[in-house]
Coordinates of C-alpha atoms in Angstrom, one line a residue:
Chain O
M27 CA -7.0 -23.2 36.8
I28 CA -4.1 -25.6 37.2
E29 CA -5.4 -27.5 34.2
I30 CA -5.4 -24.4 32.1
I31 CA -1.8 -23.6 33.0
I32 CA -0.4 -27.1 32.9
G33 CA -2.7 -28.6 30.2
K34 CA -2.1 -26.0 27.7
Y35 CA 1.6 -25.2 28.5
N36 CA 2.5 -25.1 24.8
Y37 CA 0.3 -22.1 24.4
W38 CA 1.7 -20.4 27.4
I39 CA 5.2 -20.9 26.0
Y40 CA 4.1 -19.4 22.7
I41 CA 2.5 -16.4 24.4
T42 CA 5.6 -15.8 26.6
L43 CA 8.0 -16.0 23.6
M44 CA 5.8 -13.8 21.5
M45 CA 5.7 -11.1 24.2
I46 CA 9.5 -11.3 24.7
G47 CA 10.0 -10.8 21.0
F48 CA 7.4 -8.1 20.7
Y49 CA 9.0 -6.2 23.6
A50 CA 12.4 -6.4 22.0
M51 CA 11.1 -5.1 18.7
I52 CA 9.6 -2.1 20.3
A53 CA 11.8 -1.2 23.3
K54 CA 15.3 -2.1 22.2
G55 CA 17.4 0.7 20.8
N56 CA 20.0 -1.5 19.1
L57 CA 18.8 -2.4 15.6
I58 CA 20.3 -5.9 15.7
K59 CA 18.5 -6.6 19.0
K60 CA 15.3 -5.5 17.2
I61 CA 15.9 -8.1 14.5
I62 CA 16.6 -10.8 17.2
G63 CA 13.3 -9.8 18.8
M64 CA 11.6 -10.0 15.4
N65 CA 12.9 -13.6 15.0
I66 CA 11.7 -14.6 18.4
F67 CA 8.3 -13.1 17.6
Q68 CA 8.0 -15.0 14.3
T69 CA 9.3 -18.2 15.8
A70 CA 6.7 -18.0 18.6
V71 CA 4.0 -18.0 16.0
I72 CA 5.5 -20.9 14.2
L73 CA 5.5 -22.9 17.5
F74 CA 1.8 -21.9 17.9
Y75 CA 0.9 -23.3 14.5
I76 CA 2.8 -26.5 15.1
S77 CA 1.1 -27.1 18.4
T78 CA -2.3 -26.6 16.8
G79 CA -1.5 -29.4 14.3
K80 CA -0.8 -32.0 17.0
V81 CA -3.5 -34.7 17.6
W82 CA -3.2 -36.7 20.8
G83 CA -1.9 -40.1 20.0
G84 CA -1.5 -39.2 16.3
T85 CA 1.4 -40.4 14.2
A86 CA 3.2 -38.7 11.4
P87 CA 0.9 -38.2 8.5
I88 CA 2.3 -41.0 6.3
L89 CA 0.8 -44.0 4.6
W90 CA 1.4 -46.7 7.2
D91 CA -0.9 -49.6 8.0
K92 CA -0.5 -49.3 11.8
A93 CA -1.5 -45.6 11.8
V94 CA -5.0 -44.8 12.8
I95 CA -4.9 -41.2 13.8
Y96 CA -2.7 -38.7 12.0
D97 CA -1.4 -35.3 13.0
N98 CA -2.7 -32.5 10.9
P99 CA 0.1 -31.8 8.4
I100 CA -1.3 -28.6 7.0
P101 CA 0.0 -26.3 9.8
H102 CA 3.4 -27.8 9.3
V103 CA 3.3 -27.0 5.6
L104 CA 2.1 -23.5 6.2
M105 CA 4.9 -23.0 8.6
L106 CA 7.4 -24.0 6.0
T107 CA 6.3 -21.0 4.1
A108 CA 6.3 -18.8 7.2
I109 CA 9.9 -19.9 7.9
V110 CA 10.9 -18.9 4.4
V111 CA 9.2 -15.5 4.9
S112 CA 11.0 -15.2 8.2
V113 CA 14.4 -15.9 6.7
G114 CA 13.7 -13.4 3.9
T115 CA 12.6 -10.7 6.3
T116 CA 15.7 -11.3 8.4
A117 CA 18.0 -11.1 5.4
V118 CA 16.4 -7.9 4.2
A119 CA 16.6 -6.4 7.7
I120 CA 20.2 -7.3 8.1
A121 CA 21.1 -6.0 4.7
I122 CA 19.5 -2.7 5.6
V123 CA 21.3 -2.6 9.0
I124 CA 24.6 -3.2 7.3
R125 CA 24.0 -0.2 5.0
I126 CA 22.9 1.9 8.0
Y127 CA 26.1 1.0 9.8
K128 CA 28.2 2.0 6.8
E129 CA 26.4 5.3 6.5
Y130 CA 26.1 6.3 10.1
G131 CA 28.8 4.3 11.8
T132 CA 26.4 3.1 14.5
M133 CA 23.6 0.7 15.1
E134 CA 21.9 2.5 18.0
E135 CA 18.6 4.0 17.1
D136 CA 19.1 7.1 19.4
A137 CA 22.5 7.9 17.9
I138 CA 21.1 7.6 14.4
L139 CA 18.2 9.9 15.1
E140 CA 20.6 12.4 16.7
I141 CA 22.7 12.4 13.5
E142 CA 19.6 12.8 11.4
R143 CA 18.4 15.7 13.6
K144 CA 21.7 17.5 13.3
Q145 CA 21.8 17.0 9.5
A146 CA 18.2 18.4 9.2
E147 CA 19.3 21.4 11.3
E148 CA 22.3 22.1 9.1
L149 CA 20.2 21.7 6.0
R150 CA 17.7 24.3 7.4
K151 CA 20.5 26.7 8.3
G152 CA 22.0 26.2 4.8
N153 CA 18.6 27.0 3.3
T154 CA 18.0 30.2 5.3
G155 CA 21.5 31.2 4.5
Q156 CA 20.9 31.0 0.8
R157 CA 17.7 32.9 1.2
E158 CA 19.4 35.8 2.9
I159 CA 21.8 36.1 0.0
Chain S
M14 CA -7.7 -24.9 -24.4
N15 CA -8.7 -21.3 -24.0
I16 CA -5.9 -19.2 -22.8
A17 CA -8.3 -16.6 -21.4
E18 CA -9.5 -19.1 -18.8
H19 CA -6.0 -19.0 -17.3
F20 CA -5.6 -15.2 -17.1
P21 CA -6.2 -15.3 -13.3
A22 CA -3.1 -17.4 -12.9
L23 CA -1.1 -15.8 -15.6
V24 CA -1.6 -12.3 -14.2
I25 CA 0.4 -13.5 -11.1
V26 CA 2.8 -16.0 -12.7
I27 CA 4.1 -13.8 -15.5
P28 CA 5.3 -10.9 -13.4
L29 CA 6.7 -13.3 -10.8
L30 CA 8.7 -15.2 -13.5
F31 CA 9.8 -12.0 -15.2
A32 CA 11.0 -10.5 -11.9
L33 CA 13.9 -13.0 -12.2
I34 CA 14.2 -12.7 -16.0
T35 CA 14.3 -8.9 -15.8
W36 CA 17.3 -9.1 -13.5
L37 CA 19.1 -11.6 -15.8
A38 CA 18.4 -9.5 -18.8
G39 CA 19.9 -6.6 -16.9
L40 CA 23.2 -8.5 -16.8
I41 CA 23.3 -8.4 -20.6
N42 CA 22.0 -4.9 -21.2
R43 CA 20.5 -2.6 -18.6
A44 CA 18.2 -1.0 -21.1
F45 CA 16.2 -4.3 -21.4
C46 CA 14.9 -4.1 -17.9
W47 CA 12.7 -1.1 -18.5
V48 CA 11.3 -2.6 -21.8
I49 CA 10.5 -5.9 -20.1
A50 CA 8.9 -4.2 -17.1
L51 CA 6.8 -2.0 -19.4
T52 CA 5.7 -4.9 -21.6
I53 CA 4.8 -7.1 -18.6
T54 CA 2.8 -4.4 -16.7
F55 CA 0.9 -3.5 -19.9
L56 CA 0.2 -7.2 -20.6
C57 CA -1.1 -7.6 -17.0
F58 CA -3.2 -4.6 -17.4
L59 CA -4.8 -6.0 -20.6
M60 CA -5.4 -9.4 -18.9
S61 CA -6.9 -7.7 -15.8
F62 CA -9.2 -5.7 -18.0
S63 CA -10.3 -8.9 -19.8
I64 CA -10.9 -10.6 -16.4
L65 CA -13.0 -7.7 -15.2
N66 CA -14.9 -7.8 -18.5
T67 CA -15.7 -11.5 -18.0
V68 CA -16.7 -10.9 -14.4
M69 CA -19.1 -8.1 -15.5
H70 CA -20.7 -10.4 -17.9
T71 CA -20.7 -13.8 -16.2
G72 CA -20.2 -13.0 -12.6
R73 CA -17.7 -14.4 -10.1
I74 CA -14.8 -16.3 -11.5
S75 CA -13.3 -19.1 -9.5
Y76 CA -9.9 -20.3 -10.7
H77 CA -8.5 -23.5 -9.1
M78 CA -4.8 -23.4 -8.8
G79 CA -3.4 -26.7 -10.2
A80 CA -7.0 -27.9 -10.6
W81 CA -7.3 -28.6 -6.8
E82 CA -10.8 -28.2 -5.7
P83 CA -11.4 -25.5 -3.1
P84 CA -11.5 -25.5 0.0
W85 CA -8.5 -27.8 -0.2
G86 CA -6.6 -26.2 -3.0
I87 CA -5.8 -22.5 -3.5
E88 CA -8.6 -20.7 -5.1
Y89 CA -8.3 -17.4 -7.1
A90 CA -11.7 -15.8 -6.8
I91 CA -12.4 -12.7 -8.8
D92 CA -15.6 -10.8 -8.3
Y93 CA -16.6 -7.2 -9.0
L94 CA -14.5 -5.8 -6.2
N95 CA -11.2 -7.3 -6.8
G96 CA -11.6 -7.3 -10.6
F97 CA -11.9 -3.5 -10.2
V98 CA -8.9 -3.3 -7.9
L99 CA -6.8 -5.5 -10.3
V100 CA -7.4 -3.1 -13.2
V101 CA -6.6 -0.1 -11.0
V102 CA -3.3 -1.6 -9.7
S103 CA -2.1 -2.9 -13.1
F104 CA -3.0 0.4 -14.8
I105 CA -1.1 2.5 -12.2
A106 CA 1.8 0.1 -12.3
F107 CA 2.0 0.5 -16.1
I108 CA 1.8 4.3 -16.0
V109 CA 4.5 4.4 -13.3
T110 CA 6.7 2.1 -15.3
L111 CA 6.3 4.3 -18.3
Y112 CA 7.4 7.2 -16.2
S113 CA 10.2 5.4 -14.4
R114 CA 13.0 5.3 -17.0
K115 CA 14.4 8.8 -16.6
S116 CA 13.5 9.1 -12.9
V117 CA 15.2 5.9 -12.0
G118 CA 18.3 6.9 -14.0
L119 CA 18.6 10.0 -11.9
E120 CA 17.7 8.8 -8.4
I121 CA 19.0 5.2 -8.4
D122 CA 22.6 4.1 -9.0
E123 CA 23.1 2.8 -12.6
E124 CA 24.2 -0.7 -11.5
K125 CA 21.2 -1.1 -9.3
S126 CA 18.6 -0.5 -12.0
P127 CA 18.2 -4.2 -12.9
A128 CA 17.6 -4.9 -9.2
F129 CA 15.2 -2.0 -9.0
Y130 CA 13.1 -3.4 -11.9
S131 CA 13.3 -6.9 -10.5
L132 CA 12.0 -5.7 -7.1
Y133 CA 9.4 -3.5 -8.8
M134 CA 8.0 -6.6 -10.6
L135 CA 8.0 -8.5 -7.3
L136 CA 6.1 -5.6 -5.7
F137 CA 3.6 -5.7 -8.6
T138 CA 3.2 -9.5 -8.3
G139 CA 2.5 -9.1 -4.6
L140 CA -0.1 -6.4 -5.0
M141 CA -1.8 -8.4 -7.8
G142 CA -1.7 -11.5 -5.7
M143 CA -3.1 -9.9 -2.6
T144 CA -6.0 -8.7 -4.8
I145 CA -6.7 -11.8 -6.7
T146 CA -6.4 -14.5 -4.1
G147 CA -9.4 -16.2 -2.4
D148 CA -7.2 -18.1 0.0
I149 CA -6.4 -16.4 3.3
F150 CA -3.0 -17.9 3.8
N151 CA -2.1 -17.1 0.2
L152 CA -3.1 -13.5 1.1
Y153 CA -0.5 -13.5 3.9
V154 CA 2.2 -14.8 1.6
F155 CA 1.4 -12.1 -0.9
I156 CA 1.4 -9.4 1.8
E157 CA 4.9 -10.5 2.7
I158 CA 6.0 -10.4 -0.9
T159 CA 4.7 -6.9 -1.3
S160 CA 6.2 -5.8 2.0
L161 CA 9.6 -7.3 1.5
S162 CA 10.0 -5.8 -2.0
G163 CA 8.6 -2.6 -0.6
Y164 CA 11.3 -2.4 2.1
A165 CA 14.1 -3.0 -0.4
L166 CA 12.6 -0.5 -2.9
I167 CA 12.4 2.3 -0.2
A168 CA 16.1 1.7 0.7
I169 CA 17.4 1.5 -2.8
G170 CA 17.8 5.2 -3.4
R171 CA 20.9 7.2 -2.7
R172 CA 19.6 9.1 0.4
R173 CA 20.7 7.7 3.7
N174 CA 17.6 8.8 5.5
S175 CA 15.7 6.2 3.5
L176 CA 17.5 3.5 5.3
M177 CA 16.0 4.2 8.8
A178 CA 12.6 4.8 7.1
S179 CA 12.8 1.4 5.5
F180 CA 14.0 -0.3 8.7
N181 CA 11.1 1.2 10.7
Y182 CA 8.7 0.2 8.1
L183 CA 10.2 -3.3 8.1
I184 CA 9.7 -3.7 11.9
L185 CA 6.1 -2.4 11.8
G186 CA 5.3 -4.3 8.7
T187 CA 6.5 -7.5 10.2
I188 CA 4.4 -6.9 13.3
A189 CA 1.4 -6.3 11.1
A190 CA 2.0 -9.4 8.9
T191 CA 2.7 -11.6 11.9
F192 CA -0.5 -10.4 13.5
I193 CA -2.4 -11.3 10.4
L194 CA -0.7 -14.7 10.5
I195 CA -1.8 -15.3 14.1
G196 CA -5.3 -14.3 13.1
I197 CA -5.2 -16.9 10.3
G198 CA -4.0 -19.5 12.7
Y199 CA -6.9 -18.8 15.1
L200 CA -9.4 -19.1 12.3
Y201 CA -7.8 -22.3 11.1
M202 CA -7.9 -23.7 14.6
V203 CA -11.7 -23.4 14.9
T204 CA -12.8 -24.0 11.3
G205 CA -10.1 -26.1 9.7
S206 CA -10.3 -24.0 6.5
L207 CA -8.3 -21.4 4.8
N208 CA -10.6 -20.6 1.9
M209 CA -12.3 -17.2 2.3
A210 CA -15.6 -18.3 0.8
D211 CA -15.6 -21.5 2.9
L212 CA -14.7 -19.5 6.1
R213 CA -17.7 -17.3 5.4
E214 CA -20.0 -20.3 5.6
K215 CA -18.3 -22.0 8.5
L216 CA -17.8 -19.0 10.8
P217 CA -21.3 -17.8 11.7
P218 CA -22.0 -20.4 14.4
L219 CA -18.7 -19.5 16.0
Y220 CA -19.1 -15.7 16.0
H221 CA -19.2 -15.5 19.8
S222 CA -16.3 -17.8 20.3
R223 CA -13.4 -16.1 22.0
V224 CA -10.9 -17.5 19.5
V225 CA -12.8 -15.9 16.6
L226 CA -13.0 -12.6 18.4
T227 CA -9.3 -12.6 19.1
A228 CA -8.6 -13.5 15.5
F229 CA -10.7 -10.7 14.3
G230 CA -8.8 -8.3 16.6
F231 CA -5.5 -9.4 15.2
F232 CA -6.7 -9.0 11.7
T233 CA -8.0 -5.5 12.3
V234 CA -4.8 -4.3 14.0
G235 CA -2.6 -6.0 11.4
L236 CA -4.4 -4.6 8.4
S237 CA -4.8 -1.2 9.9
L238 CA -1.0 -1.1 10.3
K239 CA -0.6 -2.2 6.6
L240 CA -3.0 0.4 5.3
A241 CA -1.7 3.1 7.6
L242 CA -4.9 4.0 9.4
F243 CA -4.3 7.0 11.6
P244 CA -2.7 6.1 14.9
L245 CA -0.7 3.3 13.1
H246 CA 0.5 5.5 10.2
I247 CA 3.9 6.5 11.7
W248 CA 5.9 4.4 9.2
L249 CA 4.3 6.1 6.2
P250 CA 5.5 9.7 6.0
N251 CA 9.2 8.9 6.3
A252 CA 9.0 6.0 3.9
Y253 CA 7.2 8.0 1.2
T254 CA 9.4 11.1 1.8
Y255 CA 12.8 9.4 1.5
A256 CA 12.0 6.7 -1.1
P257 CA 12.9 7.4 -4.8
S258 CA 10.1 9.3 -6.5
V259 CA 8.9 6.3 -8.6
V260 CA 8.7 4.2 -5.5
S261 CA 6.7 6.8 -3.6
A262 CA 4.3 7.1 -6.5
I263 CA 3.7 3.4 -6.9
M264 CA 3.4 2.8 -3.2
A265 CA 1.2 5.8 -2.4
A266 CA -1.1 5.0 -5.4
T267 CA -1.4 1.2 -5.0
S268 CA 0.0 -0.4 -1.9
T269 CA -2.1 1.3 0.7
K270 CA -5.2 0.8 -1.6
V271 CA -4.6 -2.9 -1.8
G272 CA -4.2 -2.9 2.0
A273 CA -7.6 -1.2 2.2
Y274 CA -9.0 -3.8 -0.2
A275 CA -7.7 -6.6 2.0
M276 CA -9.4 -5.0 5.0
L277 CA -12.7 -4.9 3.0
R278 CA -12.2 -8.6 2.2
I279 CA -11.7 -9.6 5.8
L280 CA -14.4 -7.4 7.2
F281 CA -17.1 -8.2 4.6
T282 CA -16.2 -11.5 2.9
V283 CA -14.6 -13.6 5.5
F284 CA -16.8 -12.2 8.2
K285 CA -20.3 -11.1 7.4
V286 CA -21.8 -7.6 7.8
E287 CA -23.9 -8.8 10.7
F288 CA -20.7 -9.7 12.6
D289 CA -19.1 -6.3 12.0
L290 CA -22.3 -4.5 13.1
N291 CA -23.7 -6.6 15.9
V292 CA -21.0 -8.8 17.5
V293 CA -18.0 -6.5 17.6
P294 CA -18.4 -2.7 17.4
V295 CA -15.6 -2.7 14.9
T296 CA -17.4 -0.3 12.5
K297 CA -17.8 2.2 15.3
I298 CA -14.2 2.0 16.2
L299 CA -13.1 2.4 12.6
L300 CA -15.6 5.2 12.1
V301 CA -14.0 7.2 14.9
L302 CA -10.5 6.4 13.8
S303 CA -11.1 7.3 10.2
C304 CA -12.7 10.6 11.2
I305 CA -9.6 11.4 13.3
A306 CA -7.4 10.3 10.4
I307 CA -9.2 12.6 7.9
I308 CA -8.8 15.7 10.1
A309 CA -5.4 14.8 11.6
G310 CA -3.9 14.0 8.2
S311 CA -5.0 17.3 6.7
I312 CA -3.8 19.3 9.7
L313 CA -0.4 17.5 9.7
A314 CA -0.1 18.1 6.0
I315 CA -0.5 21.8 6.4
S316 CA 2.5 22.1 8.7
Q317 CA 4.9 20.3 6.3
T318 CA 7.5 22.0 4.2
N319 CA 8.6 19.1 2.1
I320 CA 6.2 18.3 -0.9
K321 CA 6.5 14.5 -0.7
R322 CA 6.0 14.6 3.1
M323 CA 3.0 16.8 2.7
L324 CA 1.5 14.4 0.1
A325 CA 2.3 11.5 2.5
Y326 CA 0.3 13.1 5.3
S327 CA -2.5 13.9 2.9
S328 CA -2.5 10.2 2.0
V329 CA -3.1 9.4 5.7
G330 CA -6.2 11.6 5.5
Q331 CA -7.4 10.0 2.2
I332 CA -7.0 6.5 3.6
G333 CA -9.4 7.8 6.3
Y334 CA -11.9 8.4 3.6
I335 CA -11.6 4.9 2.2
V336 CA -12.1 3.4 5.7
L337 CA -14.9 5.8 6.6
G338 CA -17.1 4.7 3.7
T339 CA -16.8 1.1 4.7
T340 CA -17.9 1.7 8.3
M341 CA -21.3 3.1 7.5
A342 CA -22.3 -0.3 6.0
N343 CA -24.7 1.1 3.4
Q344 CA -24.4 0.8 -0.3
T345 CA -23.8 4.4 -1.2
A346 CA -21.0 5.0 1.2
M347 CA -19.5 1.7 0.3
T348 CA -19.6 2.7 -3.3
G349 CA -17.8 5.9 -2.4
S350 CA -15.2 4.0 -0.6
I351 CA -14.5 1.5 -3.4
I352 CA -14.5 4.3 -6.0
H353 CA -12.1 6.3 -3.8
I354 CA -9.6 3.4 -4.2
L355 CA -9.5 4.3 -7.9
N356 CA -9.8 8.0 -7.5
H357 CA -7.2 8.4 -4.8
A358 CA -4.8 6.2 -6.8
L359 CA -5.2 8.6 -9.8
M360 CA -4.8 11.8 -7.9
K361 CA -2.0 10.7 -5.5
G362 CA -0.3 9.1 -8.5
T363 CA -0.5 12.4 -10.4
L364 CA 0.8 14.5 -7.5
F365 CA 3.7 12.1 -6.7
L366 CA 4.6 11.9 -10.4
V367 CA 4.7 15.7 -10.6
A368 CA 6.8 15.8 -7.4
G369 CA 9.2 13.4 -9.2
C370 CA 9.3 15.6 -12.3
V371 CA 10.2 18.6 -10.2
V372 CA 13.0 16.6 -8.4
Y373 CA 14.2 15.5 -11.8
K374 CA 14.4 18.9 -13.3
T375 CA 15.5 21.0 -10.3
G376 CA 16.2 18.8 -7.3
I377 CA 13.8 20.9 -5.3
E378 CA 11.7 19.1 -2.7
D379 CA 10.8 22.1 -0.6
I380 CA 7.5 23.7 -1.1
S381 CA 9.0 27.2 -1.1
G382 CA 11.2 26.2 -4.0
L383 CA 8.1 25.7 -6.2
K384 CA 7.6 29.5 -6.5
G385 CA 7.3 30.6 -10.1
M386 CA 7.3 27.0 -11.4
G387 CA 4.2 27.8 -13.4
Q388 CA 6.3 29.4 -16.0
K389 CA 9.2 27.0 -15.9
M390 CA 7.2 23.7 -16.0
P391 CA 3.8 24.6 -17.3
F392 CA 2.6 21.1 -18.1
S393 CA 3.7 19.5 -14.9
M394 CA 2.2 22.3 -12.9
A395 CA -1.0 22.0 -14.8
A396 CA -1.1 18.3 -13.8
F397 CA -0.3 19.3 -10.2
T398 CA -3.2 21.8 -10.2
V399 CA -5.6 19.1 -11.5
G400 CA -4.5 16.7 -8.9
A401 CA -4.7 19.3 -6.2
L402 CA -8.2 20.4 -7.2
S403 CA -9.2 16.8 -7.2
M404 CA -7.9 16.3 -3.7
V405 CA -9.9 19.3 -2.5
G406 CA -12.9 17.8 -4.2
V407 CA -13.8 20.4 -6.8
P408 CA -16.7 19.3 -9.1
L409 CA -15.8 17.7 -12.4
T410 CA -12.8 16.0 -10.8
V411 CA -12.7 12.5 -9.3
G412 CA -12.3 13.8 -5.8
F413 CA -15.7 15.3 -5.9
I414 CA -17.3 12.0 -6.9
S415 CA -16.0 10.1 -4.0
K416 CA -16.8 12.9 -1.5
W417 CA -20.3 13.1 -3.0
Y418 CA -21.0 9.4 -2.5
L419 CA -19.5 9.4 1.0
A420 CA -21.6 12.4 2.0
T421 CA -24.8 11.0 0.5
G422 CA -24.0 7.7 2.2
A423 CA -23.5 9.4 5.6
L424 CA -26.9 11.1 5.2
K425 CA -28.5 7.8 4.4
A426 CA -26.9 6.3 7.5
G427 CA -28.2 9.2 9.5
M428 CA -24.7 10.2 10.5
W429 CA -24.9 13.9 9.8
F430 CA -21.8 14.7 11.9
I431 CA -19.7 13.2 9.1
L432 CA -20.6 16.0 6.7
P433 CA -18.8 18.8 8.6
I434 CA -15.8 16.5 8.9
I435 CA -15.7 16.0 5.1
L436 CA -16.2 19.7 4.7
I437 CA -13.5 20.8 7.2
S438 CA -11.0 18.4 5.7
S439 CA -11.8 19.7 2.2
L440 CA -11.2 23.2 3.4
L441 CA -8.0 22.2 5.1
S442 CA -6.7 20.5 1.9
A443 CA -7.8 23.6 0.0
I444 CA -5.5 25.5 2.4
Y445 CA -2.4 23.4 1.9
F446 CA -2.8 23.0 -1.8
W447 CA -3.7 26.7 -2.3
R448 CA -0.5 27.6 -0.6
I449 CA 1.4 25.7 -3.2
I450 CA -0.6 26.7 -6.2
E451 CA -0.4 30.4 -5.3
G452 CA 3.3 30.0 -5.2
I453 CA 3.4 28.2 -8.5
Y454 CA 1.5 30.8 -10.5
F455 CA 1.4 34.0 -8.6
A456 CA 4.8 34.4 -7.0
P457 CA 8.0 35.4 -8.7
A458 CA 10.6 32.6 -9.0
V459 CA 13.0 32.3 -6.1
S460 CA 16.1 32.2 -8.2
S461 CA 15.0 35.1 -10.3
Q462 CA 17.5 35.1 -13.0
H463 CA 14.9 36.5 -15.4
S464 CA 13.3 39.8 -15.1
E465 CA 9.6 40.0 -14.5
V466 CA 9.0 41.1 -18.1
S467 CA 10.6 38.0 -19.6
T468 CA 8.6 35.8 -17.2
Y469 CA 5.4 37.4 -18.4
R470 CA 6.5 37.0 -22.0
S471 CA 6.9 33.3 -21.6
L472 CA 3.2 33.1 -21.0
D473 CA 2.5 34.8 -24.3
H474 CA 2.3 32.2 -27.0
H475 CA 2.5 34.8 -29.8
N476 CA 5.8 35.9 -28.6
P477 CA 8.1 35.9 -31.6
H478 CA 11.1 35.2 -29.4
P479 CA 11.9 31.5 -28.7
V480 CA 9.7 30.5 -25.9
S481 CA 12.0 32.1 -23.3
R482 CA 14.9 30.4 -21.5
S483 CA 12.8 29.9 -18.4
R484 CA 10.5 27.2 -19.8
D485 CA 12.1 23.9 -19.1
D486 CA 9.6 21.2 -18.5
A487 CA 10.2 17.5 -17.7
P488 CA 11.1 15.2 -20.6
P489 CA 8.2 13.7 -22.5
G490 CA 8.8 10.3 -21.1
M491 CA 7.9 11.6 -17.7
L492 CA 5.4 14.2 -18.7
I493 CA 3.1 12.0 -20.8
P494 CA 2.3 9.5 -18.0
T495 CA 1.8 12.4 -15.6
L496 CA -0.6 14.1 -18.0
I497 CA -2.5 10.8 -18.7
L498 CA -3.2 10.4 -15.0
A499 CA -4.2 14.0 -14.6
G500 CA -6.4 13.7 -17.7
L501 CA -8.1 10.6 -16.1
C502 CA -8.7 12.6 -12.9
I503 CA -10.9 14.8 -15.0
F504 CA -12.3 12.1 -17.3
F505 CA -13.5 10.0 -14.5
G506 CA -14.8 13.1 -12.7
I507 CA -17.1 13.6 -15.7
A508 CA -17.7 10.1 -16.9
A509 CA -18.1 8.9 -13.3
Y510 CA -20.7 6.3 -14.3
I511 CA -18.0 4.0 -15.7
P512 CA -16.2 3.2 -12.4
V513 CA -19.4 3.8 -10.4
S514 CA -21.3 1.1 -12.2
V515 CA -18.6 -1.5 -11.1
A516 CA -18.2 -0.1 -7.6
E517 CA -22.0 -0.2 -7.0
K518 CA -22.1 -3.9 -7.9
A519 CA -19.1 -4.5 -5.7
A520 CA -20.6 -2.6 -2.8
N521 CA -23.9 -4.5 -3.1
M522 CA -22.0 -7.8 -3.2
L523 CA -20.0 -6.9 0.0
L524 CA -23.1 -6.0 1.9
G525 CA -24.7 -9.4 1.3
G526 CA -26.6 -8.8 -1.8
T527 CA -26.0 -10.8 -5.0

């Protein structure tokens, strides 16, 4: 039991971080906090990939006459792509939040939904009003 | 050097390159953007068609990116299934581009139109890439390209509601893509391979390993979110309702279909049929979910008042059909499922394009506003009627073909309870489409500026008077693509053997035959 916890601590860290991020994405009402949660979530997966690439006693995967065992470089390379994706997602998300803030004047999800609900109600009233005429 | 050998790479590289060039050309003259997008999508359609043709004659094509041998390098593998999906995606993209010029001019700010076409090309690249790739990590990258351009396209319109819709889609889409990434990581951990064909060979001894089972779980949930299978569909209605019409059309017609294709790939190429049937009861879970999706989608669609939202909910139901066919794991139902990818793209494409025409002409999005439209926009409404009949599944339309194959497949699998579900859902869709069609043709117009007599006269072609003020259909640039799609709904409903011959081979291949 102890071995599972101590011996694979990197995976425990990954799972904990992932759950923190996941929780923030779902439960937080503030849009920026959601984005922060999304970043933690994605970073956790990056950490997971990196730790799968590590070989005990391995060196950096370079041509070097003293090196016998290499770390697996592929997960690192894959994660370069994932980092780019993560940056791209964050940029798009922040751009959308900036526009949301300009349109609604708030970044709280509840407040935005409230504004949208009122707007829909007014629209419905407007429509029925026209029909009566 | 034969250029045709490199079509699998070109079909991705050209739109990717031109996504940038489109934007740069837009700096010089905004009119260039549409021309470039139209040319590129048409070129890609021709290339996809040529690829499918080669596949039909010589079998699976394996293209090695940069001449690196698989499983080390990235392989683009095209067989019957994705050759078919490539043609569908590129054709719909071409038709929607043809349609987009006027609609984009109306619904998107002028200075944003180069950015729109640039993103549109990126979305197209992503969809084609998801379809063509034989490398599972490459699949993830293309999923993200599709999603990121999709989020931006949804939010590009003028309506502020689209922003929250786009943000919610972004959060859920990122969860889905990251889940897929975790699944890929788990498979890579135990096999050391990222190539789909290679994984298929290496995975069977590990089928009962917990890592593989977890990976499979992540894949299923992630892809279900992407293709909006019922309980995970919540991002879809708002996104389709508030996005600009062109974006709704292209996304409804292709992006969920490509998601469904990716799910087929994971379920039946990376994992084998035996795994889906015996190791994990995934087909049973998906069967139940898709049945619920079919019924719930139709019921939710009935209660909507906005046309686009109604079509979005009906999409949820139709995605249920695609998944339903895959879960029965027999050739007939699988054929129905694959052919429904084409058929649903055609009918939903038609319906969303008509919705766009109506918005362009009148700004109306409410179903009650469609009353009397049969006289005002006869051609658009005829296309709508064809699409609606197709959705209901009337014979001689494409909807009937898919339902026929699904129902026959269900009987072959001995799952008789699926028949009433298909029947009930067809009746429900008849209800919500009849409600509209009745309004279109049999109700007087809401804003009745014309007397009943003049409305009737406009129907009369021998009327010596100019064809009444009330007729005012969408411009030809929008009408022709809509009518082409509507025409194909009927054409492939009659000449069904053309797509079916491809779909049958694809189904056979997925289920382990040759």
